[in-house]
């Protein structure tokens, strides 16, 4: 089955081509089925290949697809690298991706762009699969840029809305900033190693000066900051909620934002060698995690609450990567894919029931109306809050244990992030599903559970969110930590990724984290259920510190004032005085001169034969005189 791995990205590509060329001629059910079956076929092959890989002694398989670039000394074959890391990401991408495709058949059923949506969705999955399978940085970069393109197309899917188009452009441009760093990193890798193939590079990395490795690692991390929405390149991700909700689930759980995590883990040798780079990753991740968690406290849009939770959780993952906890970070990527996909699809079910409403201030009392959605979202909320025995508890606490061993200050940042996460997630749950309904009578009359095509993925993801922690059972229970073994195979310098805390200290940290999360949830319960506190309807009623958080610390406004407006001002000057006055002036002047000369010369072509004869004679006389005078 490993030999069939090239079919994994091929099936979604075929689905993209079929829907792209013939989608408008197909029925909606057939168009959605083709797209879903394409991803399902990839998932089946991924599962079978995964089973074969784990039963084999060869954990790293290079698969030649075709000869790609061969120019002088530059030889870049199109190869796939199938190992423990890529095999796990294939399962996440195709498995979660399939459930999102099935969900979308119900969610997008009445949309006029149905086939176009599934065309983009299949293309998105194809590029993400290409990203994780590539055996060199160039193939990874092609997938990297591809998911950026697809995010632009899907965020701005409803392109008749100017605000949605602006959100799509913002995502595209901010990712280009990060991608420039990634591209420069690839150039530096080629200059340093003479190759961009992973196996060639990693074998030689130990003989390269640390300063060069640091530069490479930091440039690659700039790319990860853009794609995985870390400070200061994070503001595109909350605005990406402009796209349809299944798109948000795909971006946040199975594709785009996990690309940065994957790339750092794949390049783990650079970060293991460079303490400066790894420390930078940890600090940026920690600050982003806490910063985004603070913003999430007072958001009222159900999708934006989840968006900031994604930014925060990604920050925790980078915090883990920075301290060398690669397997723990990937473990959290996996569990996060389960409960974050569930949360977004659950939010979509809520929005579907509410007739498009996304403001949690206008919800309430929904648990009796949409019971499956409530129960599944309740499980996901417990999971992301880190309560046992759900999946988030195992992955987050294992990650924080690594951080504690590395830095008590960064561990405290991670703990505060977890406490805030539990609070704002249960705030969302309480305000959405409990209390009295606060919407309109028309919305209340419209309330109903989503169709089976939407609830089936919710149930499957709820099971995974509840049981996913079994993939990485803590070692102090004397049970095999499957995730640590799985990812440990691709970690080149394993010393930094090993935890040496005693079981007693691990248990204390775990109990402390659970107690803190439980206290945070209890505080949210007292505030929003017992005392029935509701978010204020008017921003002017907020206190100054609340207004600061509610307005997301005015980061967008700061970017507007310091970056966009100065660039716009310079652009206006260049447009008026360089483009219009000089360039257009010269081009239009030449055109006007030619037009003027032509308007005069055309008078000679008047159709009068006598005039032509006189002109010819005068010409001959002029030639004869010129010849006589200048002989």
Coordinates of C-alpha atoms in Angstrom, one line a residue:
X1 CA 0.0 0.0 0.0
X2 CA 2.9 2.4 0.6
X3 CA 3.6 2.2 -3.1
X4 CA 0.1 3.6 -3.7
X5 CA 0.8 6.7 -1.6
X6 CA 0.9 9.0 -4.8
X7 CA -2.8 8.2 -5.2
X8 CA -3.6 9.9 -1.9
X9 CA -3.1 13.5 -3.3
X10 CA -4.2 12.3 -6.8
X11 CA -7.8 11.5 -5.8
X12 CA -8.7 15.0 -4.4
X13 CA -7.0 16.5 -7.5
X14 CA -9.2 14.4 -9.7
X15 CA -12.2 15.5 -7.7
X16 CA -11.2 19.1 -8.2
X17 CA -10.9 18.6 -12.0
X18 CA -14.2 16.8 -12.3
X19 CA -16.1 19.4 -10.3
X20 CA -14.1 22.2 -11.8
X21 CA -14.9 21.3 -15.4
X22 CA -18.3 19.6 -15.1
X23 CA -19.7 20.7 -11.7
X24 CA -22.3 23.1 -13.0
X25 CA -23.7 20.3 -15.2
X26 CA -23.9 17.8 -12.3
X27 CA -26.6 17.6 -9.6
X28 CA -25.6 18.9 -6.2
X29 CA -25.8 15.5 -4.7
X30 CA -23.5 14.0 -7.3
X31 CA -21.1 16.9 -7.1
X32 CA -20.8 16.6 -3.3
X33 CA -20.5 12.8 -3.5
X34 CA -17.7 13.0 -6.0
X35 CA -15.7 15.4 -3.8
X36 CA -16.4 13.4 -0.6
X37 CA -15.6 10.0 -2.2
X38 CA -12.3 11.4 -3.5
X39 CA -11.2 12.3 0.0
X40 CA -12.6 9.1 1.4
X41 CA -10.5 7.1 -1.1
X42 CA -7.4 9.0 0.0
X43 CA -8.3 8.2 3.7
X44 CA -8.7 4.5 3.0
X45 CA -5.3 4.3 1.3
X46 CA -3.8 6.4 4.1
X47 CA -5.1 3.9 6.7
X48 CA -3.9 0.8 4.9
X49 CA -0.5 2.4 4.2
X50 CA -0.3 3.4 7.9
X51 CA -0.9 -0.1 9.0
X52 CA 1.7 -1.4 6.6
X53 CA 4.2 1.2 7.8
X54 CA 3.8 0.3 11.5
X55 CA 4.2 -3.4 10.7
X56 CA 7.4 -2.7 8.8
X57 CA 11.0 -2.2 10.0
X58 CA 11.5 0.5 7.3
X59 CA 10.0 3.7 8.8
X60 CA 11.2 6.0 6.1
X61 CA 10.1 5.5 2.5
X62 CA 11.1 7.7 -0.4
X63 CA 8.7 7.3 -3.4
X64 CA 9.8 8.6 -6.8
X65 CA 6.9 10.0 -8.7
X66 CA 8.6 11.6 -11.7
X67 CA 11.7 13.6 -12.8
X68 CA 10.9 17.3 -12.1
X69 CA 13.7 19.9 -12.3
X70 CA 17.0 19.1 -14.0
X71 CA 19.0 22.2 -14.9
X72 CA 22.7 22.0 -14.7
X73 CA 23.7 21.2 -11.1
X74 CA 20.2 21.8 -9.9
X75 CA 18.4 18.5 -9.7
X76 CA 15.1 18.3 -7.8
X77 CA 13.1 15.1 -8.3
X78 CA 9.4 15.0 -7.5
X79 CA 9.5 12.6 -4.6
X80 CA 7.3 11.8 -1.6
X81 CA 8.6 11.0 1.9
X82 CA 6.3 8.6 3.7
X83 CA 7.3 8.2 7.3
X84 CA 5.7 8.3 10.8
X85 CA 5.2 12.0 10.7
X86 CA 3.7 12.3 7.2
X87 CA 1.6 9.1 7.8
X88 CA 0.0 10.7 10.8
X89 CA -0.8 14.0 9.1
X90 CA -2.3 12.1 6.2
X91 CA -4.8 10.4 8.5
X92 CA -5.7 13.8 10.1
X93 CA -6.0 15.6 6.8
X94 CA -8.0 13.0 4.9
X95 CA -10.0 11.7 7.9
X96 CA -11.1 15.1 9.2
X97 CA -11.3 16.4 5.7
X98 CA -13.7 13.7 4.7
X99 CA -16.0 14.4 7.7
X100 CA -16.0 18.1 6.7
X101 CA -16.9 17.3 3.1
X102 CA -19.8 15.2 4.3
X103 CA -20.9 18.0 6.6
X104 CA -20.7 20.5 3.8
X105 CA -23.1 18.6 1.6
X106 CA -25.8 19.5 4.1
X107 CA -24.5 22.9 5.2
X108 CA -24.0 24.3 1.6
X109 CA -27.0 22.5 0.1
X110 CA -28.9 25.7 -0.8
X111 CA -25.9 27.7 -1.9
X112 CA -25.8 28.6 -5.6
X113 CA -22.0 28.1 -5.6
X114 CA -22.3 24.5 -4.4
X115 CA -20.1 22.8 -7.0
X116 CA -17.5 25.6 -6.9
X117 CA -17.3 25.2 -3.1
X118 CA -16.4 21.5 -3.4
X119 CA -14.0 22.3 -6.2
X120 CA -12.0 24.6 -3.9
X121 CA -12.4 22.2 -1.0
X122 CA -10.8 19.3 -2.9
X123 CA -8.0 21.5 -4.2
X124 CA -7.4 22.6 -0.6
X125 CA -7.0 19.0 0.6
X126 CA -4.8 18.2 -2.4
X127 CA -2.3 21.0 -1.7
X128 CA -2.2 20.1 2.0
X129 CA -1.4 16.5 1.2
X130 CA 1.3 17.7 -1.2
X131 CA 2.8 19.8 1.6
X132 CA 3.1 17.0 4.1
X133 CA 4.3 14.3 1.6
X134 CA 7.0 16.3 -0.2
X135 CA 10.6 15.0 0.2
X136 CA 12.1 18.4 -0.3
X137 CA 11.4 22.0 0.7
X138 CA 10.3 22.9 -2.8
X139 CA 7.5 20.4 -3.0
X140 CA 6.5 21.5 0.5
X141 CA 6.6 25.1 -0.6
X142 CA 4.3 24.4 -3.6
X143 CA 1.8 22.8 -1.2
X144 CA 2.4 25.7 1.2
X145 CA 1.5 28.3 -1.5
X146 CA -1.4 26.1 -2.7
X147 CA -3.2 26.1 0.6
X148 CA -2.6 29.9 0.8
X149 CA -4.3 30.2 -2.6
X150 CA -7.2 28.0 -1.6
X151 CA -7.7 29.8 1.7
X152 CA -8.0 33.1 -0.3
X153 CA -10.6 31.4 -2.6
X154 CA -12.6 29.9 0.2
X155 CA -12.5 32.9 2.7
X156 CA -13.8 35.1 -0.1
X157 CA -16.1 32.4 -1.4
X158 CA -19.1 34.8 -1.1
X159 CA -17.3 37.3 -3.2
X160 CA -20.2 39.6 -3.7
X161 CA -19.7 40.8 -0.1
X162 CA -16.9 43.4 0.0
X163 CA -16.0 42.7 3.6
X164 CA -15.5 39.0 2.8
X165 CA -13.2 39.9 -0.1
X166 CA -11.2 42.2 2.1
X167 CA -10.8 39.4 4.7
X168 CA -9.6 37.0 1.9
X169 CA -7.1 39.6 0.6
X170 CA -5.9 40.2 4.2
X171 CA -5.2 36.4 4.6
X172 CA -3.4 36.3 1.3
X173 CA -1.2 39.3 1.9
X174 CA -0.2 38.5 5.5
X175 CA 0.7 35.0 4.4
X176 CA 2.8 36.3 1.6
X177 CA 4.9 38.2 4.3
X178 CA 5.5 34.9 6.1
X179 CA 6.1 33.0 2.9
X180 CA 8.9 35.4 1.9
X181 CA 10.8 34.3 5.1
X182 CA 10.2 30.7 4.2
X183 CA 11.4 31.2 0.6
X184 CA 14.6 33.0 1.8
X185 CA 15.1 30.1 4.2
X186 CA 14.9 27.6 1.3
X187 CA 17.4 29.7 -0.7
X188 CA 19.8 29.8 2.3
X189 CA 19.4 26.0 2.7
X190 CA 20.3 25.4 -0.9
X191 CA 23.3 27.8 -0.7
X192 CA 24.5 26.0 2.5
X193 CA 23.9 22.4 1.6
X194 CA 23.7 22.4 -2.2
X195 CA 20.4 20.5 -1.9
X196 CA 16.9 21.0 -0.6
X197 CA 16.1 17.3 -0.1
X198 CA 15.3 16.5 3.5
X199 CA 17.5 13.5 3.9
X200 CA 20.5 15.2 2.3
X201 CA 20.2 18.3 4.5
X202 CA 19.6 16.6 7.8
X203 CA 22.6 14.3 7.4
X204 CA 24.9 17.4 7.0
X205 CA 23.3 19.8 9.4
X206 CA 25.7 18.9 12.3
X207 CA 28.7 20.1 10.3
X208 CA 27.3 23.6 9.5
X209 CA 28.1 26.6 11.7
X210 CA 25.4 27.2 14.3
X211 CA 25.0 30.8 13.2
X212 CA 23.9 29.6 9.7
X213 CA 21.6 27.0 11.2
X214 CA 20.0 29.8 13.4
X215 CA 19.4 32.0 10.4
X216 CA 17.8 29.1 8.5
X217 CA 15.6 28.1 11.4
X218 CA 14.5 31.7 12.1
X219 CA 13.6 32.3 8.4
X220 CA 11.6 29.1 8.3
X221 CA 9.8 30.1 11.5
X222 CA 8.8 33.4 9.9
X223 CA 6.9 31.3 7.3
X224 CA 5.3 29.3 10.2
X225 CA 4.3 32.5 11.9
X226 CA 2.3 33.5 8.9
X227 CA 0.7 30.2 8.1
X228 CA 0.0 29.2 11.7
X229 CA -1.1 32.7 12.8
X230 CA 1.5 33.7 15.4
X231 CA 2.3 37.2 16.6
X232 CA 2.6 39.5 14.8
X233 CA 1.1 37.8 11.7
X234 CA -2.0 36.4 13.3
X235 CA -4.7 38.9 12.5
X236 CA -5.8 37.3 9.3
X237 CA -7.1 34.1 11.0
X238 CA -10.0 35.7 13.0
X239 CA -11.0 37.6 9.9
X240 CA -11.0 34.3 7.9
X241 CA -14.3 33.6 9.6
X242 CA -15.8 35.4 6.6
X243 CA -15.8 32.1 4.7
X244 CA -18.4 29.3 5.1
X245 CA -18.2 27.5 8.5
X246 CA -16.9 24.2 7.0
X247 CA -14.0 26.2 5.6
X248 CA -13.2 27.5 9.0
X249 CA -13.2 23.9 10.3
X250 CA -10.9 22.8 7.5
X251 CA -8.4 25.7 8.0
X252 CA -8.3 25.4 11.8
X253 CA -8.3 21.7 12.3
X254 CA -6.9 19.7 9.3
X255 CA -5.1 21.9 6.9
X256 CA -3.6 25.4 6.7
X257 CA -2.7 26.4 10.3
X258 CA -1.2 23.1 11.1
X259 CA 1.3 23.5 8.2
X260 CA 3.6 25.6 10.4
X261 CA 3.7 23.0 13.1
X262 CA 4.4 20.3 10.5
X263 CA 7.3 22.3 9.0
X264 CA 9.0 22.9 12.3
X265 CA 8.7 19.3 13.3
X266 CA 10.0 18.2 9.9
X267 CA 12.9 20.6 10.3
X268 CA 13.5 19.7 14.0
X269 CA 17.3 19.2 13.5
X270 CA 17.7 23.0 12.9
X271 CA 15.8 23.9 16.1
X272 CA 17.6 21.2 18.1
X273 CA 21.0 22.6 17.1
X274 CA 20.1 26.3 17.5
X275 CA 19.1 27.3 21.1
X276 CA 18.4 30.9 19.9
X277 CA 15.9 29.7 17.3
X278 CA 14.2 27.2 19.6
X279 CA 14.0 29.8 22.4
X280 CA 12.5 32.3 19.9
X281 CA 9.8 29.7 18.9
X282 CA 9.0 29.1 22.5
X283 CA 8.7 32.7 23.5
X284 CA 6.7 33.7 20.4
X285 CA 4.4 30.8 21.0
X286 CA 3.9 31.5 24.6
X287 CA 3.1 35.2 24.1
X288 CA 0.7 34.4 21.3
X289 CA -1.1 31.8 23.3
X290 CA -1.7 34.1 26.3
X291 CA -2.4 37.2 24.1
X292 CA -5.1 35.4 22.0
X293 CA -6.6 33.8 25.1
X294 CA -7.1 37.2 26.6
X295 CA -8.8 38.5 23.4
X296 CA -11.2 35.4 23.5
X297 CA -12.6 36.4 26.9
X298 CA -14.9 39.1 25.6
X299 CA -15.7 38.1 22.0
X300 CA -19.3 37.7 21.1
X301 CA -19.2 36.2 17.6
X302 CA -19.2 32.4 18.1
X303 CA -16.8 31.8 15.2
X304 CA -14.4 34.4 16.3
X305 CA -14.2 33.0 19.8
X306 CA -13.2 29.7 18.3
X307 CA -10.8 31.5 15.9
X308 CA -8.9 33.1 18.8
X309 CA -8.9 29.8 20.6
X310 CA -7.1 28.3 17.6
X311 CA -4.5 31.1 17.6
X312 CA -4.0 30.4 21.3
X313 CA -3.8 26.6 21.0
X314 CA -1.3 27.0 18.1
X315 CA 0.7 29.2 20.4
X316 CA 0.8 26.4 23.0
X317 CA 2.0 24.0 20.3
X318 CA 4.8 26.3 19.3
X319 CA 5.7 26.7 22.9
X320 CA 6.0 22.9 23.1
X321 CA 8.1 22.9 19.9
X322 CA 10.4 25.5 21.3
X323 CA 11.3 23.4 24.3
X324 CA 11.8 20.3 22.2
X325 CA 8.5 18.6 23.0
X326 CA 7.9 17.7 19.3
X327 CA 5.9 14.5 20.0
X328 CA 3.7 16.3 22.6
X329 CA 3.1 19.2 20.1
X330 CA 2.0 16.8 17.4
X331 CA -0.1 15.0 19.9
X332 CA -1.9 18.3 20.7
X333 CA -2.2 19.0 16.9
X334 CA -4.0 15.6 16.6
X335 CA -6.4 16.1 19.6
X336 CA -6.9 19.7 18.6
X337 CA -8.0 18.6 15.1
X338 CA -10.7 16.4 16.7
X339 CA -12.2 19.0 19.1
X340 CA -11.6 22.1 17.0
X341 CA -13.2 20.6 13.9
X342 CA -16.1 19.5 16.2
X343 CA -16.4 23.0 17.7
X344 CA -16.5 24.7 14.3
X345 CA -18.9 22.3 12.8
X346 CA -21.0 22.5 15.9
X347 CA -21.0 26.3 15.6
X348 CA -22.1 25.9 12.0
X349 CA -25.0 23.7 13.2
X350 CA -25.9 26.5 15.7
X351 CA -25.7 29.2 13.0
X352 CA -27.8 26.9 10.7
X353 CA -30.4 26.6 13.4
X354 CA -30.4 30.3 14.1
X355 CA -30.8 31.3 10.5
X356 CA -27.3 32.7 10.1
X357 CA -27.0 34.5 13.5
X358 CA -23.5 34.3 15.0
X359 CA -23.8 36.6 18.0
X360 CA -24.0 34.5 21.3
X361 CA -25.8 37.5 22.9
X362 CA -28.8 36.7 20.8
X363 CA -28.8 32.9 21.5
X364 CA -29.5 31.0 24.7
X365 CA -31.6 28.1 25.7
X366 CA -30.6 26.0 22.6
X367 CA -29.7 22.8 24.4
X368 CA -33.3 21.6 24.3
X369 CA -33.8 22.5 20.7
X370 CA -30.6 21.1 19.1
X371 CA -29.7 18.3 21.5
X372 CA -27.1 16.5 19.3
X373 CA -25.3 19.7 18.6
X374 CA -25.3 20.7 22.3
X375 CA -24.0 17.3 23.5
X376 CA -21.2 17.1 21.0
X377 CA -20.1 20.7 21.5
X378 CA -20.2 20.1 25.3
X379 CA -17.8 17.2 24.8
X380 CA -15.5 19.4 22.6
X381 CA -15.6 22.2 25.2
X382 CA -14.5 19.9 28.0
X383 CA -11.8 18.5 25.7
X384 CA -10.3 21.9 24.9
X385 CA -10.5 23.0 28.5
X386 CA -8.2 20.1 29.5
X387 CA -10.5 18.1 31.8
X388 CA -9.9 14.4 32.2
X389 CA -10.5 11.9 30.6
X390 CA -11.1 13.8 27.3
X391 CA -8.4 14.2 24.7
X392 CA -7.2 17.7 25.4
X393 CA -6.3 16.8 29.0
X394 CA -3.7 14.3 27.9
X395 CA -2.0 16.3 25.1
X396 CA -2.1 19.7 26.8
X397 CA -0.8 18.5 30.2
X398 CA 2.0 16.4 28.6
X399 CA 3.1 19.5 26.6
X400 CA 3.0 21.7 29.7
X401 CA 5.1 19.2 31.7
X402 CA 7.8 19.6 29.0
X403 CA 7.5 23.4 29.3
X404 CA 7.8 23.2 33.1
X405 CA 11.0 21.3 32.9
X406 CA 12.4 23.9 30.5
X407 CA 11.2 27.2 32.0
X408 CA 8.9 27.9 35.0
X409 CA 8.0 31.3 33.5
X410 CA 6.9 29.9 30.2
X411 CA 5.0 27.1 32.1
X412 CA 3.1 29.8 34.0
X413 CA 2.2 31.5 30.7
X414 CA 0.9 28.1 29.5
X415 CA -1.1 27.6 32.7
X416 CA -2.7 31.1 32.5
X417 CA -3.6 30.4 28.9
X418 CA -5.3 27.1 29.9
X419 CA -7.2 28.8 32.7
X420 CA -8.5 31.5 30.3
X421 CA -9.3 29.0 27.7
X422 CA -11.5 27.0 30.0
X423 CA -13.3 30.2 31.1
X424 CA -14.1 31.7 27.6
X425 CA -15.0 28.3 26.1
X426 CA -17.6 27.6 28.9
X427 CA -18.7 31.2 28.6
X428 CA -19.5 30.5 25.0
X429 CA -21.2 27.2 25.9
X430 CA -23.3 28.7 28.7
X431 CA -24.4 31.8 26.7
X432 CA -25.3 29.7 23.7
X433 CA -27.1 26.7 25.1
X434 CA -28.3 27.7 28.6
X435 CA -30.7 30.2 30.0
X436 CA -33.6 31.8 28.1
X437 CA -33.6 32.3 24.4
X438 CA -32.6 35.9 23.5
X439 CA -33.2 35.9 19.8
X440 CA -36.2 37.0 17.8
X441 CA -39.5 35.1 17.7
X442 CA -38.9 34.2 14.0
X443 CA -35.5 32.7 15.0
X444 CA -37.0 30.7 17.8
X445 CA -39.7 29.4 15.4
X446 CA -36.9 28.4 13.0
X447 CA -34.9 26.4 15.5
X448 CA -34.3 22.8 14.6
X449 CA -31.6 20.2 14.6
X450 CA -29.3 19.9 11.6
X451 CA -29.8 17.1 9.0
X452 CA -28.0 13.7 9.4
X453 CA -25.3 14.8 6.9
X454 CA -24.3 17.4 9.5
X455 CA -24.9 15.6 12.7
X456 CA -23.1 12.4 11.7
X457 CA -19.7 14.1 11.5
X458 CA -20.4 15.8 14.8
X459 CA -21.0 12.4 16.5
X460 CA -17.8 10.8 15.0
X461 CA -15.7 13.9 16.1
X462 CA -17.3 13.8 19.5
X463 CA -16.1 10.2 20.0
X464 CA -12.6 11.1 18.8
X465 CA -12.6 14.1 21.1
X466 CA -13.5 12.0 24.0
X467 CA -11.2 9.0 23.3
X468 CA -8.3 10.6 21.4
X469 CA -6.2 11.0 24.5
X470 CA -5.6 7.2 24.4
X471 CA -3.1 7.9 21.6
X472 CA -0.7 9.3 24.2
X473 CA -1.4 7.9 27.6
X474 CA 1.0 9.3 30.2
X475 CA 4.0 7.2 30.9
X476 CA 3.6 7.3 34.7
X477 CA 0.5 5.0 34.2
X478 CA 3.1 2.4 32.8
X479 CA 1.2 2.2 29.6
X480 CA 2.8 2.6 26.1
X481 CA 2.8 6.2 24.9
X482 CA 2.0 5.5 21.2
X483 CA 2.3 9.1 20.1
X484 CA 5.8 9.6 21.6
X485 CA 7.0 6.4 19.9
X486 CA 5.4 7.4 16.6
X487 CA 6.9 10.9 16.4
X488 CA 10.1 9.9 18.2
X489 CA 11.1 8.1 15.0
X490 CA 11.5 11.4 13.1
X491 CA 13.2 13.4 15.8
X492 CA 16.9 13.5 14.9
X493 CA 18.3 14.8 18.2
X494 CA 16.2 13.0 20.7
X495 CA 17.8 14.3 23.9
X496 CA 15.8 17.6 24.0
X497 CA 12.5 15.8 23.5
X498 CA 12.8 13.5 26.5
X499 CA 11.1 14.5 29.7
X500 CA 13.0 13.7 32.9
X501 CA 10.5 14.9 35.6
X502 CA 9.6 12.4 38.3
X503 CA 6.1 10.8 38.2
X504 CA 5.3 12.6 41.4
X505 CA 6.0 16.1 39.9
X506 CA 4.1 15.1 36.7
X507 CA 1.1 14.1 38.9
X508 CA 1.2 17.3 40.9
X509 CA 1.4 19.5 37.7
X510 CA -1.5 17.5 36.3
X511 CA -3.7 17.9 39.4
X512 CA -2.8 21.6 39.5
X513 CA -3.9 22.1 35.9
X514 CA -7.2 20.2 36.3
X515 CA -8.0 22.1 39.5
X516 CA -7.2 25.5 37.9
X517 CA -9.4 24.7 34.8
X518 CA -12.2 23.4 37.1
X519 CA -12.1 26.6 39.1
X520 CA -12.2 28.7 35.9
X521 CA -15.2 26.8 34.7
X522 CA -16.9 27.2 38.1
X523 CA -16.3 30.9 37.9
X524 CA -17.9 31.0 34.5
X525 CA -20.8 29.0 35.8
X526 CA -21.4 31.5 38.7
X527 CA -21.1 34.4 36.4
X528 CA -23.3 33.4 33.4
X529 CA -25.6 30.8 34.8
X530 CA -26.1 31.4 38.5
X531 CA -26.0 35.2 38.3
X532 CA -27.3 35.4 34.7
X533 CA -24.7 38.0 33.7
X534 CA -25.0 38.9 30.0
X535 CA -22.5 40.6 27.7
X536 CA -23.3 44.3 27.3
X537 CA -25.0 45.3 24.1
X538 CA -23.1 48.6 23.8
X539 CA -19.4 48.9 23.8
X540 CA -19.6 52.2 25.7
X541 CA -20.8 50.3 28.7
X542 CA -17.6 48.4 29.0
X543 CA -14.8 49.4 31.4
X544 CA -11.6 50.7 29.9
X545 CA -9.7 47.4 30.3
X546 CA -12.7 45.5 28.9
X547 CA -12.9 47.8 25.9
X548 CA -9.2 47.1 25.3
X549 CA -9.7 43.4 25.2
X550 CA -13.0 43.7 23.3
X551 CA -11.3 45.7 20.6
X552 CA -8.5 43.0 20.4
X553 CA -5.9 45.4 21.9
X554 CA -6.4 47.6 18.8
X555 CA -3.7 45.6 16.9
X556 CA -5.6 46.0 13.6
X557 CA -5.9 49.7 14.2
X558 CA -2.2 49.9 15.0
X559 CA -1.3 48.1 11.8
X560 CA -3.7 50.4 9.9
X561 CA -2.0 53.5 11.3
X562 CA 1.6 52.4 11.2
X563 CA 1.7 50.3 8.0
X564 CA -1.3 50.5 5.7
X565 CA -2.0 54.3 5.8
X566 CA 1.7 55.3 5.3
X567 CA 1.9 52.8 2.4
X568 CA -1.4 54.2 1.0
X569 CA 0.0 57.8 1.3
X570 CA 3.2 56.9 -0.5
X571 CA 1.2 55.0 -3.1
X572 CA -1.0 58.0 -3.7
X573 CA 2.0 60.3 -4.3
X574 CA 3.7 57.8 -6.6
X575 CA 0.4 57.4 -8.5
X576 CA -0.2 61.1 -9.0
X577 CA 3.3 62.3 -9.7
X578 CA 5.1 59.2 -11.1
X579 CA 2.4 57.0 -12.7
X580 CA 0.0 59.7 -14.0
X581 CA 2.3 62.7 -14.5
X582 CA 5.4 61.0 -15.8
X583 CA 4.7 57.5 -17.0
X584 CA 1.2 58.1 -18.3
X585 CA 2.3 61.6 -19.5
X586 CA 5.1 60.1 -21.7
X587 CA 3.0 57.2 -23.0
X588 CA -0.1 59.4 -23.6
X589 CA 2.1 62.2 -25.1
X590 CA 3.7 59.8 -27.6
X591 CA 0.2 58.6 -28.5
X592 CA -1.1 62.1 -28.9
X593 CA 1.9 63.1 -31.1
X594 CA 1.4 60.1 -33.4
X595 CA -2.3 60.8 -33.5
X596 CA -1.7 64.5 -34.4
X597 CA 0.8 63.7 -37.1
X598 CA -1.6 61.1 -38.5
X599 CA -4.5 63.6 -38.5
X600 CA -2.3 66.0 -40.7
X601 CA -0.9 63.3 -43.0
X602 CA -4.3 61.7 -43.6
X603 CA -5.3 65.0 -45.4
X604 CA -3.0 63.9 -48.2
X605 CA -5.1 60.9 -48.9
X606 CA -8.2 62.7 -50.3
X607 CA -8.9 60.5 -53.4
X608 CA -8.1 63.4 -55.9
X609 CA -6.1 61.9 -58.8
X610 CA -4.9 65.3 -60.0
X611 CA -3.6 66.1 -56.5
X612 CA -1.7 62.7 -56.5
X613 CA -0.1 63.5 -59.9
X614 CA 1.0 67.0 -58.8
X615 CA 2.4 65.5 -55.6
X616 CA 4.3 62.8 -57.5
X617 CA 5.8 65.5 -59.9
X618 CA 6.8 67.7 -57.0
X619 CA 8.5 64.7 -55.4
X620 CA 10.4 63.9 -58.5
X621 CA 11.5 67.5 -58.9
X622 CA 12.6 67.5 -55.2
X623 CA 14.7 64.4 -55.7
X624 CA 16.3 65.7 -58.9
X625 CA 17.2 69.1 -57.2
X626 CA 18.5 67.3 -54.1
X627 CA 20.7 65.0 -56.3
X628 CA 22.1 68.0 -58.4
X629 CA 22.9 70.1 -55.3
X630 CA 24.5 67.4 -53.2
X631 CA 26.3 65.3 -55.9

